[in-house]
Amino acid sequence: CHMDRVTNYCVTYGTSGCVKCMDGYYVSKDGTCQPCNKKCTACVGEEYMCTDCINGTYLDGHSCKTRFE
């Protein structure tokens, strides 16, 4: 069955499901796109493994933090 890219946030499909999601989403273990933490603009593997952050925050390891944290 063909999934609608607008509703599932997947941009690249592989044989076992999604392999690349839109910014702000990550590929979960079951091959679906799940949302990143609200401070992440991009993440990998799980919602708190940020690779890029929203404006006003900075990347500290894999976490997005404000300068007040």
GROMACS .gro file of C-alpha atoms in nm:
model
   69
    1CYS     CA    1   0.000   0.000   0.000
    2HIS     CA    2   0.122   0.351  -0.075
    3MET     CA    3   0.139   0.592   0.218
    4ASP     CA    4   0.074   0.961   0.175
    5ARG     CA    5   0.399   1.152   0.236
    6VAL     CA    6   0.212   1.454   0.369
    7THR     CA    7   0.063   1.258   0.659
    8ASN     CA    8   0.355   1.034   0.756
    9TYR     CA    9   0.649   1.281   0.708
   10CYS     CA   10   0.863   1.026   0.517
   11VAL     CA   11   1.079   1.156   0.231
   12THR     CA   12   1.270   0.837   0.141
   13TYR     CA   13   1.131   0.482   0.155
   14GLY     CA   14   1.326   0.157   0.178
   15THR     CA   15   1.216  -0.206   0.169
   16SER     CA   16   1.130  -0.210   0.540
   17GLY     CA   17   0.964   0.132   0.565
   18CYS     CA   18   1.087   0.486   0.587
   19VAL     CA   19   1.463   0.552   0.586
   20LYS     CA   20   1.458   0.935   0.590
   21CYS     CA   21   1.202   1.169   0.744
   22MET     CA   22   1.130   1.538   0.700
   23ASP     CA   23   1.312   1.783   0.927
   24GLY     CA   24   1.171   1.768   1.277
   25TYR     CA   25   1.108   1.391   1.259
   26TYR     CA   26   1.317   1.076   1.300
   27VAL     CA   27   1.286   0.719   1.173
   28SER     CA   28   1.172   0.498   1.460
   29LYS     CA   29   1.261   0.129   1.501
   30ASP     CA   30   0.939   0.028   1.323
   31GLY     CA   31   1.024   0.236   1.014
   32THR     CA   32   0.780   0.521   1.078
   33CYS     CA   33   0.849   0.891   1.129
   34GLN     CA   34   0.804   1.024   1.480
   35PRO     CA   35   0.837   1.387   1.597
   36CYS     CA   36   1.159   1.516   1.752
   37ASN     CA   37   1.168   1.696   2.085
   38LYS     CA   38   1.016   2.044   2.046
   39LYS     CA   39   1.361   2.208   2.079
   40CYS     CA   40   1.509   1.997   1.796
   41THR     CA   41   1.475   2.090   1.430
   42ALA     CA   42   1.635   1.754   1.345
   43CYS     CA   43   1.706   1.439   1.544
   44VAL     CA   44   1.818   1.082   1.486
   45GLY     CA   45   1.710   0.750   1.639
   46GLU     CA   46   1.491   0.898   1.911
   47GLU     CA   47   1.318   1.225   1.994
   48TYR     CA   48   1.589   1.354   2.231
   49MET     CA   49   1.893   1.274   2.007
   50CYS     CA   50   1.903   1.621   1.850
   51THR     CA   51   2.133   1.703   1.559
   52ASP     CA   52   2.006   2.060   1.507
   53CYS     CA   53   1.818   2.305   1.727
   54ILE     CA   54   1.551   2.572   1.707
   55ASN     CA   55   1.651   2.941   1.718
   56GLY     CA   56   1.746   3.057   2.065
   57THR     CA   57   1.894   2.722   2.169
   58TYR     CA   58   2.230   2.553   2.113
   59LEU     CA   59   2.339   2.193   2.070
   60ASP     CA   60   2.509   2.044   2.377
   61GLY     CA   61   2.595   1.685   2.295
   62HIS     CA   62   2.261   1.569   2.157
   63SER     CA   63   2.045   1.809   2.361
   64CYS     CA   64   1.921   2.154   2.267
   65LYS     CA   65   1.957   2.398   2.553
   66THR     CA   66   1.894   2.761   2.616
   67ARG     CA   67   2.174   2.972   2.761
   68PHE     CA   68   1.979   2.977   3.091
   69GLU     CA   69   1.986   2.597   3.141
   0.00000   0.00000   0.00000
